Amino acid sequence: MFLFRKKGLETPQAFTPWIYDTKTSLASTIDRLSDKKREITDGEIFNLIVKYFVNFIVGDLEYEKIPEWEVHKRYLWLQKFTKKEWWIWGNEIPREFVPIIPIYYQLSMLWCPSTLSIVKSIISEKVEDILWNREYRSLDLWAGSGILSVAFYIKWRRSGLIPNMRQSIWIEINEDVAIRSNRILHKLWIGRILKWNTAKVETYQSLKIPRVVHDIGNENLPNAFSPLYVYEKLQEPFLMNIRALKEYLETLEKSSFFPKMTTFWVQEKARAEWVPFSFPVLSIWPNIVESLERINAQEKLLRESGNYEKIDSFLHPEWIKIRWKFVSLEEVGNEYIISEDSPSWYFYQSDFMPRRWIFDSVGAAYFYR
Amino acid sequence: MNSSLSILQPWVYQEEQTLQELIECFCNPSYKIKDSEIANLIVKYFFNYISPGNHNTRLSESDINKVFNESHFFFDIMRKWEKELGTDEPLLFREISRLEYQLAMLWDVASTIALFKDIIHRRIDDILWGRKYFWLDLGTGSGILLLAQYIQARRNGFTSFVNTGIELNHFAFERTQEIVQALGIWNLIYGNSYLEETYESVRKIENISFLSSENLTPSYVCLYDGEKIKEPFFENFVALAEVFWPEVVDSCKKFPKRVSFVLGIKEFVVWPKFVDFSKDVVEHRETIEHLDIAPKGMSVCGRFYDDLGKIWENYRVMNPRDRWWLVTFFPKWKHRWRKHTKDTM
């Protein structure tokens, strides 16, 4: 497959070359990570993400060894696309961009240091309490590439469970994305994706999703300091998902969410209407029913005042809890970027690299959602 | 009346199969469909559309050519004298003047072959579990693309699905409905495709597996004429995004896959963000008076044509002795994808 490489051209590098393992495929990387006798290393998680990334674009490479230059090349194209120099391209889209365009937003999740710390935080947990005597289940909302669900899967296997394909449920509404990630996850024997809308209760009812779920990934947050809901078109269904789940699930309080806590900065406009709680900052623990009820009460107040319809447009995410730390969304994964402070880590920083949760100069996530 | 013209090259037409038999053949996924067979199907569909109820009768080549020639003749008269509808006109004349716009698609056999071929060979994955699969055609007209959708669904192995078309023109709706009931393979909704009320009956499905909306004017012809909407391409997407989830509308498989529009001197390729783009257009239409936006090109069968008028060029006849061209050329008809001009080849 990779025979026809042009020689003599040096590809620019996206990461420090010594960290990339050329001898393992995606499947064997997952197997290694889920072996509980081994310790988790950042390098292996890095390999997981990077190989998943190439798989997601190219497809059908789950059990193949991917050469390093291939990864660098994919990265280069992604970077070129992110620059969005339309005036150079002219009317025709370069051939290499065509597979990237419909999945661009999901790629920003796959290629970035913040994903590394997310996956690490999920993997390093252990399943407590083997499951309230139930079958273990995970639910990933708006799964996108599905990397979170892979992390859940690894977490189970590390804590001694042998999960089957039925136990993990992932829902994604975008068809292009759902088809791709479905193909990968089916091949890896992890599971299958449902193409559906997670913000509605009817979805869960009619799909007959079990009412007891242990892990829930709801990481549908926009960039730092941009609202959940803009100009009557939905940006991220973070709150709507949680509301739907609250109606449907039996065990909301027991199940563990990712992120466990999210803090929102509330716009002053809305704050003026909130009589009992006029905090500039509002934090949401999706586990805890009280915090949800508080939000509903706030929204009710807003509606009664007659000015606003949705609370979502006034909430701007600011901090999330990752492992034991509260981290600003802009700073998640910064420790893995090479800079003057930490010269020894993996990712070379680039201004045009699409990153999750950061409103870069290009505004990638906003325009491509 | 010049009856010597034949619509297809003489070696292309096959008398043996009826319309229904052809469709059944096409629905078999292991059957390799030739271009000439698609041409056959379209021509037979045309005959059936002019005189419904003939989907199970065997049609000879002279039958087909007769209908084509007569309609050609009446269309010519219509253009010359710009006649108004009268009661004592012959039946065919009345039908042609009513269904002129819808028939333009079928008349333009050469480019319809390309569109039909594109839709038929798309691959649809089954990723919904226990849900309905929904094929939608906006502005059905003659219903030829609806038929293509049906064949596509069957070729992908779906047995139960919803295949729906929407048509505003009353005459066209009734005629297409007749064929619908005869073949028994799809639904039709009578209504305006850019109003949300039209989608009441299908709103609950909440999913679109395949969407074909070829509501386009010929290239460089504006979509809007002052207040009047000639073709509601963008309005359709705005309405759809409100009925279904915008993400669904953007990401579903659709025909055309990519379209380019000309606005002033700039050219935009609209893909994959159909909803955002059309929302912008519709918003600006209210504020700006002269929004001269016109379609220019689109991708068909994996190839991007910069001009809509070029789509037909693979299948028409330049030199009748070339045996690989399928369709002979009738210059006086109204064509779907080209500006209707008086000049001939």
XYZ file of C-alpha atoms in Angstrom:
714
model
C 0.000 0.000 0.000
C 2.737 2.395 0.853
C 5.153 1.368 -1.845
C 5.028 4.455 -3.946
C 6.681 7.028 -1.841
C 8.582 9.782 -3.538
C 12.138 9.653 -2.390
C 14.394 12.582 -1.794
C 11.729 14.819 -0.355
C 11.897 15.590 3.313
C 8.490 15.750 4.873
C 8.086 18.300 7.613
C 7.573 16.718 10.993
C 4.598 17.012 13.271
C 6.005 15.292 16.329
C 9.279 14.084 17.764
C 10.168 11.005 15.712
C 11.468 8.843 18.543
C 8.043 8.580 20.101
C 6.427 6.867 17.129
C 6.350 3.095 17.152
C 6.571 1.703 13.628
C 6.291 -1.903 14.694
C 2.747 -1.890 16.068
C -0.563 -1.529 14.328
C -3.585 0.190 15.788
C -5.073 -3.041 17.048
C -1.892 -4.148 18.767
C -1.457 -0.723 20.343
C -4.885 -1.088 21.891
C -4.009 -4.578 23.069
C -0.848 -3.321 24.680
C -2.610 -0.481 26.439
C -5.300 -2.746 27.762
C -2.866 -5.185 29.277
C -3.109 -4.429 32.961
C 0.333 -5.748 33.785
C 1.914 -2.989 31.781
C 2.095 0.566 32.958
C 0.471 3.278 30.941
C 2.946 5.423 29.079
C 2.230 8.652 27.299
C 4.047 7.354 24.267
C 1.636 4.500 23.778
C -1.386 6.732 24.121
C 0.193 9.036 21.618
C 0.637 6.126 19.225
C -2.979 5.136 19.706
C -4.273 8.565 18.796
C -1.996 9.058 15.850
C -2.757 5.674 14.320
C -6.442 6.148 14.872
C -6.095 9.460 13.084
C -4.584 7.952 9.958
C -7.140 5.151 10.032
C -9.954 7.595 10.243
C -8.849 9.359 7.069
C -7.586 6.464 4.999
C -9.547 3.519 6.343
C -8.891 -0.231 6.571
C -5.486 0.035 8.249
C -6.485 -1.360 11.643
C -4.183 -4.358 11.476
C -1.412 -2.824 9.411
C 1.781 -1.131 10.385
C 1.656 2.464 9.329
C 4.956 4.048 8.325
C 5.911 7.253 10.034
C 6.062 9.409 6.960
C 2.447 8.563 6.204
C 1.386 10.155 9.463
C 3.490 13.211 8.828
C 2.024 13.511 5.349
C -1.555 13.353 6.613
C -0.714 15.946 9.179
C 0.788 18.173 6.518
C -2.348 18.034 4.395
C -4.506 18.756 7.387
C -2.358 21.717 8.246
C -2.532 22.999 4.692
C -6.279 22.658 4.708
C -6.554 24.499 7.981
C -4.698 27.441 6.547
C -7.614 27.839 4.178
C -5.765 29.634 1.463
C -8.648 29.462 -0.932
C -7.168 32.080 -3.199
C -4.255 29.754 -3.901
C -6.382 26.722 -4.627
C -8.577 28.445 -7.152
C -11.919 26.908 -8.013
C -10.874 23.318 -7.715
C -10.382 21.596 -4.414
C -7.090 19.686 -4.212
C -7.674 15.953 -4.322
C -6.109 15.379 -0.913
C -8.576 17.675 0.807
C -11.649 15.827 -0.370
C -11.618 13.085 2.289
C -10.693 15.619 4.960
C -13.493 18.122 4.461
C -16.548 16.250 5.802
C -14.676 15.005 8.874
C -12.622 18.067 9.581
C -14.208 18.906 12.888
C -13.713 15.390 14.178
C -10.084 15.405 13.110
C -9.452 18.371 15.364
C -10.297 16.028 18.226
C -7.988 13.311 16.972
C -4.924 15.326 16.258
C -4.145 17.278 19.310
C -2.340 17.076 22.615
C -5.504 17.731 24.588
C -6.864 14.369 23.482
C -3.808 12.735 24.945
C -4.580 14.036 28.400
C -8.269 13.175 28.053
C -7.556 9.592 27.093
C -4.980 9.324 29.835
C -7.422 10.527 32.435
C -10.032 7.987 31.374
C -7.655 5.060 31.094
C -5.962 5.620 34.409
C -9.250 5.309 36.276
C -10.443 1.919 37.385
C -13.882 0.478 37.242
C -15.117 0.535 40.778
C -17.625 -1.726 42.278
C -18.003 -4.262 39.607
C -21.027 -2.713 38.331
C -23.776 -2.896 40.773
C -24.233 -6.485 39.652
C -25.039 -5.405 36.142
C -23.507 -5.762 32.751
C -21.048 -3.018 32.132
C -22.205 -0.381 29.649
C -20.882 2.810 28.195
C -22.581 5.524 26.214
C -20.784 8.014 24.023
C -22.856 10.954 22.869
C -22.023 12.571 19.561
C -19.143 10.193 19.456
C -17.450 11.720 16.446
C -14.339 9.729 15.767
C -15.080 7.410 18.676
C -11.735 7.808 20.399
C -13.445 8.300 23.757
C -15.201 4.988 23.425
C -11.916 3.300 22.672
C -10.637 4.823 25.885
C -13.596 3.389 27.803
C -12.960 0.024 26.235
C -9.343 0.075 27.324
C -10.375 1.101 30.805
C -12.653 -1.921 31.158
C -10.056 -4.309 29.966
C -7.512 -2.853 32.342
C -9.851 -3.519 35.207
C -10.297 -7.133 34.225
C -13.525 -7.140 32.254
C -13.981 -8.794 28.889
C -16.351 -6.468 27.092
C -18.407 -7.574 24.115
C -19.702 -5.505 21.266
C -23.147 -5.024 22.690
C -22.005 -3.312 25.833
C -20.875 -0.042 24.380
C -23.284 2.293 22.698
C -22.172 5.257 20.669
C -24.389 7.727 18.971
C -23.384 10.141 16.256
C -25.663 12.121 13.985
C -23.307 12.986 11.157
C -23.559 10.247 8.592
C -20.141 10.647 6.994
C -18.485 10.407 10.371
C -20.695 7.628 11.651
C -19.941 5.409 8.682
C -16.211 5.833 9.051
C -15.972 5.287 12.760
C -18.439 2.434 12.548
C -16.154 0.685 10.109
C -13.116 1.089 12.331
C -14.802 0.060 15.554
C -16.508 -2.898 13.954
C -13.212 -4.159 12.616
C -11.517 -3.748 15.973
C -14.378 -5.728 17.481
C -15.175 -2.956 19.919
C -18.663 -2.093 18.807
C -20.940 -0.317 16.412
C -22.224 3.201 16.110
C -25.833 4.312 15.939
C -26.576 7.221 13.694
C -29.010 9.247 15.714
C -29.740 12.484 17.518
C -28.670 12.392 21.140
C -30.443 15.556 22.252
C -33.888 13.968 22.277
C -35.391 11.559 24.765
C -37.356 9.775 22.070
C -34.099 8.553 20.605
C -33.212 6.597 23.716
C -36.740 5.342 24.095
C -37.146 4.056 20.601
C -33.661 2.593 20.377
C -34.399 0.811 23.659
C -31.093 1.801 25.152
C -30.685 0.260 28.599
C -31.561 2.535 31.491
C -28.475 1.624 33.447
C -25.266 3.025 32.034
C -21.901 3.256 33.715
C -19.693 5.464 31.579
C -21.018 8.422 29.695
C -18.882 10.534 27.408
C -20.475 13.873 26.729
C -17.654 16.046 25.584
C -19.679 18.293 23.320
C -18.106 21.561 24.327
C -17.361 24.411 21.949
C -14.146 26.377 22.044
C -13.235 28.135 25.210
C -15.355 31.223 25.808
C -17.703 30.685 22.913
C -21.343 29.988 23.746
C -23.111 26.648 23.455
C -25.720 28.053 21.144
C -25.291 30.743 18.492
C -27.731 32.529 16.225
C -30.480 29.969 16.355
C -28.197 27.284 15.068
C -26.973 24.772 17.525
C -23.297 24.667 18.125
C -22.951 21.996 20.777
C -25.785 20.028 22.403
C -24.008 19.646 25.734
C -26.895 20.680 27.973
C -29.600 19.146 25.820
C -27.880 15.785 26.021
C -27.733 15.902 29.777
C -31.367 16.888 30.029
C -32.430 14.038 27.802
C -30.351 11.610 29.839
C -31.768 12.912 33.073
C -35.233 12.029 31.908
C -34.269 8.659 30.607
C -31.608 7.092 32.806
C -32.334 5.410 36.095
C -28.837 5.709 37.452
C -27.728 9.184 36.584
C -26.142 9.749 39.972
C -24.114 6.574 39.956
C -22.746 6.688 36.450
C -19.504 8.451 35.730
C -19.358 11.227 33.203
C -16.619 12.649 31.155
C -15.967 15.506 31.863
C -16.953 15.103 35.487
C -17.384 18.785 35.965
C -17.599 21.737 33.644
C -17.577 25.360 34.650
C -19.322 27.948 32.549
C -18.834 31.651 32.479
C -22.246 33.267 32.338
C -22.853 36.287 30.181
C -23.740 39.443 32.081
C -26.863 39.975 30.029
C -28.340 36.804 31.438
C -26.935 37.329 34.888
C -29.058 40.444 35.331
C -32.168 38.287 35.140
C -31.062 35.708 37.663
C -32.381 36.849 40.963
C -31.341 34.094 43.363
C -28.044 33.144 41.769
C -26.156 36.024 40.304
C -22.821 34.251 40.066
C -20.597 34.995 37.127
C -19.658 31.347 37.060
C -21.830 28.267 37.021
C -20.548 24.750 37.304
C -22.308 21.623 36.147
C -21.809 18.182 37.557
C -23.950 16.065 35.291
C -23.961 13.413 37.995
C -25.640 15.551 40.527
C -29.297 16.141 39.940
C -29.353 19.324 41.972
C -27.031 21.116 39.646
C -29.280 20.238 36.712
C -32.345 21.381 38.565
C -30.659 24.619 39.338
C -30.026 25.239 35.653
C -33.604 24.422 34.800
C -34.755 26.885 37.431
C -32.540 29.532 35.910
C -33.915 28.885 32.496
C -37.431 29.087 33.812
C -36.626 32.486 35.280
C -35.235 33.640 31.981
C -38.308 32.501 30.153
C -40.654 34.131 32.606
C -38.868 37.411 32.146
C -39.880 37.043 28.530
C -36.601 37.982 26.988
C -34.797 34.766 26.293
C -35.599 31.326 25.074
C -32.508 29.275 25.722
C -29.998 29.397 28.496
C -27.449 27.749 26.209
C -26.614 30.954 24.398
C -25.359 32.571 27.603
C -23.099 29.782 28.794
C -19.462 29.865 27.804
C -17.373 26.874 28.933
C -14.239 27.762 30.800
C -12.833 24.977 32.983
C -13.150 21.231 33.069
C -11.995 18.675 35.569
C -9.391 16.308 34.242
C -8.131 13.709 36.720
C -7.736 15.687 39.902
C -7.074 19.069 38.347
C -9.285 21.845 37.125
C -7.895 22.915 33.779
C -8.841 25.763 31.558
C -10.071 24.504 28.204
C -7.333 26.413 26.462
C -4.653 24.764 28.498
C -5.667 21.135 28.286
C -2.768 19.125 26.980
C -0.353 22.003 26.904
C 2.204 19.869 28.704
C 2.611 17.746 25.590
C 3.543 20.599 23.307
C 7.154 21.420 22.798
C 7.943 24.852 24.048
C 10.696 26.617 25.907
C 9.263 25.454 29.205
C 9.001 21.810 28.322
C 11.408 21.038 25.510
C 11.226 17.281 25.713
C 7.642 16.476 24.767
C 5.979 15.176 21.714
C 4.041 17.638 19.626
C 5.621 20.374 17.649
C 3.438 23.384 18.047
C 2.040 25.085 15.003
C -0.219 28.084 14.776
C -2.357 26.399 12.194
C -2.754 23.069 13.878
C -6.442 22.429 14.487
C -6.851 21.975 18.207
C -9.784 20.999 20.270
C -11.342 23.702 22.401
C -9.107 26.474 21.213
C -10.407 29.245 19.068
C -7.350 29.630 16.897
C -6.800 32.385 14.410
C -8.665 30.387 11.794
C -11.670 29.598 13.931
C -11.674 26.051 12.718
C -14.202 24.432 14.946
C -16.725 27.187 14.649
C -16.899 27.228 10.874
C -16.729 23.552 10.236
C -19.308 22.340 12.645
C -44.515 16.616 -39.077
C -41.165 15.041 -39.657
C -41.456 11.462 -38.519
C -38.109 10.289 -39.757
C -36.228 11.399 -36.617
C -35.483 8.711 -34.061
C -34.665 9.545 -30.465
C -32.237 6.699 -29.860
C -29.704 5.221 -32.176
C -31.371 2.233 -33.874
C -29.032 -0.344 -32.332
C -29.708 0.942 -28.808
C -33.406 0.357 -28.518
C -34.614 -3.015 -27.227
C -38.198 -4.023 -27.811
C -38.222 -7.124 -25.644
C -38.417 -5.607 -22.199
C -41.289 -3.575 -20.843
C -40.752 -0.730 -18.379
C -41.641 -2.855 -15.384
C -39.341 -5.666 -16.438
C -36.492 -3.243 -16.922
C -36.982 -1.827 -13.436
C -37.005 -5.297 -11.921
C -33.811 -6.076 -13.776
C -32.145 -2.928 -12.455
C -33.111 -3.711 -8.872
C -30.943 -6.787 -8.853
C -27.598 -5.710 -7.355
C -25.617 -8.318 -9.262
C -26.933 -7.052 -12.593
C -24.510 -4.767 -14.399
C -26.419 -1.899 -15.919
C -25.361 -0.613 -19.312
C -25.801 2.986 -20.373
C -27.904 1.891 -23.294
C -30.345 0.205 -20.939
C -30.715 3.381 -18.926
C -31.494 5.180 -22.172
C -34.111 2.541 -22.897
C -35.679 2.977 -19.501
C -35.918 6.744 -19.809
C -37.459 6.594 -23.228
C -40.010 4.043 -22.113
C -40.739 6.075 -19.036
C -41.390 9.036 -21.283
C -43.922 7.078 -23.302
C -45.554 5.931 -20.109
C -45.685 9.464 -18.822
C -47.459 10.746 -21.915
C -49.874 7.824 -22.005
C -49.999 6.185 -18.574
C -50.898 2.555 -18.049
C -48.408 1.196 -20.534
C -45.797 -0.009 -18.067
C -46.493 -3.638 -18.909
C -46.946 -3.358 -22.639
C -44.214 -4.026 -25.122
C -43.408 -0.913 -27.094
C -41.948 -0.994 -30.564
C -39.392 1.524 -31.661
C -41.867 3.190 -33.961
C -44.267 3.755 -31.043
C -41.621 5.575 -29.116
C -40.437 7.614 -32.032
C -43.993 8.548 -32.878
C -44.609 10.008 -29.438
C -41.325 11.822 -29.436
C -41.903 13.225 -32.875
C -45.435 14.345 -32.172
C -44.469 16.055 -28.972
C -41.590 17.600 -30.797
C -44.010 18.897 -33.409
C -46.422 20.378 -30.865
C -43.655 21.914 -28.890
C -42.442 23.559 -32.052
C -45.902 25.015 -32.722
C -46.176 26.182 -29.177
C -42.968 28.083 -29.424
C -43.732 29.609 -32.775
C -47.212 30.932 -32.098
C -47.159 30.993 -28.332
C -50.624 29.546 -28.298
C -52.834 29.713 -25.272
C -54.750 26.753 -23.970
C -57.916 26.022 -25.838
C -60.461 23.249 -25.348
C -60.458 22.010 -28.902
C -56.729 21.472 -29.130
C -55.548 17.898 -29.469
C -54.962 16.057 -26.202
C -51.239 15.711 -26.623
C -50.875 19.410 -27.250
C -52.687 20.219 -24.035
C -50.578 17.860 -22.020
C -47.366 19.158 -23.406
C -48.239 22.737 -22.707
C -49.170 21.829 -19.152
C -46.259 19.563 -18.404
C -43.691 21.407 -20.451
C -41.370 22.139 -17.566
C -41.556 18.641 -16.114
C -41.060 17.005 -19.478
C -37.944 19.044 -20.099
C -36.139 16.583 -17.869
C -37.261 13.588 -19.910
C -36.766 15.254 -23.234
C -33.184 15.886 -22.333
C -32.456 12.169 -22.435
C -28.713 12.532 -22.780
C -28.178 14.391 -19.539
C -30.842 12.429 -17.672
C -28.848 9.276 -18.405
C -25.917 10.804 -16.547
C -28.004 11.850 -13.535
C -29.793 8.512 -13.412
C -26.517 6.644 -13.554
C -25.077 8.758 -10.752
C -27.978 8.104 -8.391
C -28.275 4.396 -9.154
C -24.692 3.561 -8.300
C -24.450 5.375 -4.970
C -23.720 3.236 -1.952
C -25.856 3.620 1.141
C -24.671 2.013 4.374
C -27.166 0.618 6.821
C -26.109 2.154 10.092
C -29.477 2.815 11.677
C -30.665 -0.003 13.788
C -34.382 -0.590 13.876
C -35.128 2.695 12.210
C -36.709 3.825 8.993
C -34.686 4.597 5.916
C -35.919 7.586 4.027
C -35.320 8.591 0.423
C -36.502 12.093 -0.425
C -36.832 13.862 -3.756
C -37.605 17.570 -3.796
C -39.408 18.917 -6.827
C -40.090 15.508 -8.328
C -41.594 16.636 -11.606
C -41.764 13.645 -13.871
C -40.553 11.335 -11.112
C -37.631 9.884 -13.023
C -35.186 10.609 -10.202
C -37.623 9.124 -7.722
C -37.475 5.956 -9.761
C -33.686 6.154 -9.692
C -33.811 6.436 -5.909
C -36.034 3.372 -5.682
C -33.632 1.371 -7.798
C -30.688 2.618 -5.759
C -32.318 1.552 -2.518
C -33.105 -1.886 -3.858
C -29.608 -2.291 -5.222
C -28.236 -1.488 -1.783
C -30.273 -4.328 -0.367
C -33.000 -2.413 1.412
C -36.362 -4.098 1.387
C -38.472 -1.729 3.467
C -37.920 1.968 3.165
C -39.769 5.194 2.536
C -39.337 6.789 -0.877
C -41.042 10.140 -1.121
C -41.249 12.909 -3.684
C -42.698 16.376 -3.361
C -44.327 18.183 -6.249
C -46.076 21.537 -6.414
C -47.491 21.532 -9.929
C -50.978 20.085 -9.826
C -50.981 18.554 -13.294
C -47.587 17.004 -12.867
C -48.576 15.700 -9.454
C -51.661 13.953 -10.778
C -49.853 12.436 -13.691
C -46.923 11.225 -11.636
C -49.338 9.906 -9.028
C -50.956 7.738 -11.687
C -47.635 6.153 -12.523
C -46.882 5.816 -8.845
C -49.993 3.794 -8.275
C -49.359 1.692 -11.344
C -45.811 0.739 -10.380
C -46.608 0.808 -6.670
C -43.198 1.704 -5.364
C -43.259 5.161 -3.810
C -45.238 7.996 -2.227
C -45.918 11.475 -3.467
C -46.699 14.535 -1.430
C -48.526 17.429 -2.979
C -47.089 20.640 -1.616
C -44.481 23.310 -1.595
C -41.076 21.904 -0.829
C -39.837 24.966 1.013
C -42.668 25.131 3.509
C -42.406 23.127 6.688
C -46.062 22.102 6.621
C -45.401 19.885 3.649
C -43.193 17.598 5.718
C -45.800 16.929 8.430
C -46.320 13.303 7.443
C -42.627 12.426 7.309
C -41.376 14.579 10.171
C -41.311 11.641 12.562
C -38.758 9.713 10.543
C -36.069 12.258 11.485
C -33.587 10.754 9.107
C -32.686 11.224 5.480
C -30.801 8.419 3.805
C -30.687 9.987 0.404
C -31.765 13.405 -0.761
C -32.024 14.476 -4.349
C -32.757 18.089 -4.964
C -31.897 19.215 -8.438
C -33.891 22.403 -8.326
C -31.429 24.310 -10.449
C -31.775 26.704 -13.297
C -29.433 26.311 -16.282
C -25.921 27.587 -15.730
C -25.523 31.353 -15.403
C -29.293 31.812 -15.129
C -30.227 33.449 -11.837
C -32.203 31.520 -9.274
C -34.222 34.602 -8.413
C -36.130 36.935 -10.645
C -36.763 39.938 -8.428
C -39.273 38.788 -5.846
C -40.025 35.596 -7.664
C -38.200 32.410 -6.845
C -37.474 30.506 -10.012
C -35.950 27.497 -8.322
C -36.073 27.151 -4.531
C -32.750 25.379 -4.133
C -31.641 27.272 -1.018
C -35.098 27.680 0.471
C -35.473 23.915 0.403
C -32.409 23.395 2.519
C -33.467 26.016 5.035
C -36.839 24.336 5.430
C -35.296 20.888 5.665
C -32.877 22.021 8.345
C -35.791 23.129 10.475
C -37.782 19.963 10.000
C -34.840 17.600 10.357
C -31.660 18.236 12.310
C -29.255 20.488 10.297
C -26.470 17.989 10.812
C -28.594 15.326 9.165
C -29.281 17.490 6.134
C -25.629 18.408 5.735
C -24.205 14.956 6.066
C -26.742 12.793 4.269
C -25.895 11.409 0.866
C -27.314 13.651 -1.760
C -27.663 14.387 -5.403
C -26.030 16.587 -6.610
C -23.077 15.885 -4.395
C -21.346 19.160 -5.106
C -22.720 22.259 -6.760
C -20.948 25.467 -7.642
C -22.654 28.836 -7.760
C -21.659 32.083 -9.357
C -22.196 35.268 -7.408
C -20.899 38.270 -9.300
C -17.427 37.284 -10.368
C -16.888 34.817 -7.550
C -17.537 31.119 -7.655
C -18.455 29.006 -4.632
C -18.450 25.280 -4.309
C -21.175 24.338 -1.879
C -20.088 21.201 -0.102
C -20.577 19.862 2.491
C -22.128 22.810 4.311
C -25.319 23.158 2.323
C -27.408 24.413 5.219
C -25.150 27.225 6.372
C -24.621 28.486 2.852
C -28.293 28.483 1.980
C -29.184 30.165 5.258
C -26.794 32.954 4.358
C -28.253 33.301 0.884
C -31.809 33.420 2.128
C -30.892 35.990 4.774
C -29.147 38.214 2.280
C -31.999 37.945 -0.134
C -34.191 39.894 2.218
C -31.684 42.678 2.741
C -30.074 42.993 -0.677
C -32.255 43.625 -3.696
C -30.181 42.200 -6.489
C -28.650 38.974 -5.411
C -27.596 37.543 -8.700
C -26.754 34.042 -7.723
C -26.746 31.388 -10.404
C -25.666 27.761 -10.575
C -22.691 26.987 -12.682
C -21.466 23.447 -12.357
C -21.975 20.237 -10.425
C -20.484 16.833 -9.978
C -22.076 13.902 -11.736
C -20.749 10.343 -11.733
C -17.623 11.382 -9.895
C -16.670 14.055 -12.362
C -17.063 17.753 -11.738
C -18.531 19.599 -14.723
C -17.833 23.344 -14.659
C -20.889 23.903 -16.810
C -24.291 22.298 -16.365
C -24.687 22.348 -20.135
C -21.811 19.929 -20.518
C -23.371 17.105 -18.566
C -25.114 15.658 -21.587
C -22.085 15.568 -23.800
C -21.068 11.967 -23.175
C -24.318 10.563 -24.474
C -25.498 12.740 -27.320
C -24.737 12.179 -30.968
C -22.271 14.340 -32.761
C -21.755 12.078 -35.701
C -24.504 9.480 -36.204
C -22.019 6.967 -37.519
C -20.248 6.772 -34.161
C -21.725 3.722 -32.576
C -20.901 4.574 -28.971
C -23.196 7.585 -28.693
C -26.695 6.755 -27.581
C -29.029 9.655 -28.076
C -29.726 11.601 -31.210
C -30.091 15.316 -30.870
C -33.339 17.255 -31.113
C -32.484 20.944 -31.177
C -35.858 22.574 -30.763
C -36.850 21.139 -27.429
C -36.628 22.848 -24.143
C -33.702 21.343 -22.287
C -33.292 21.015 -18.586
C -29.667 21.920 -18.198
C -29.062 24.307 -21.053
C -30.438 27.695 -21.824
C -33.218 27.336 -24.342
C -31.999 29.015 -27.465
C -32.990 28.799 -31.097
C -29.588 27.881 -32.424
C -28.940 24.348 -33.529
C -25.804 22.309 -33.392
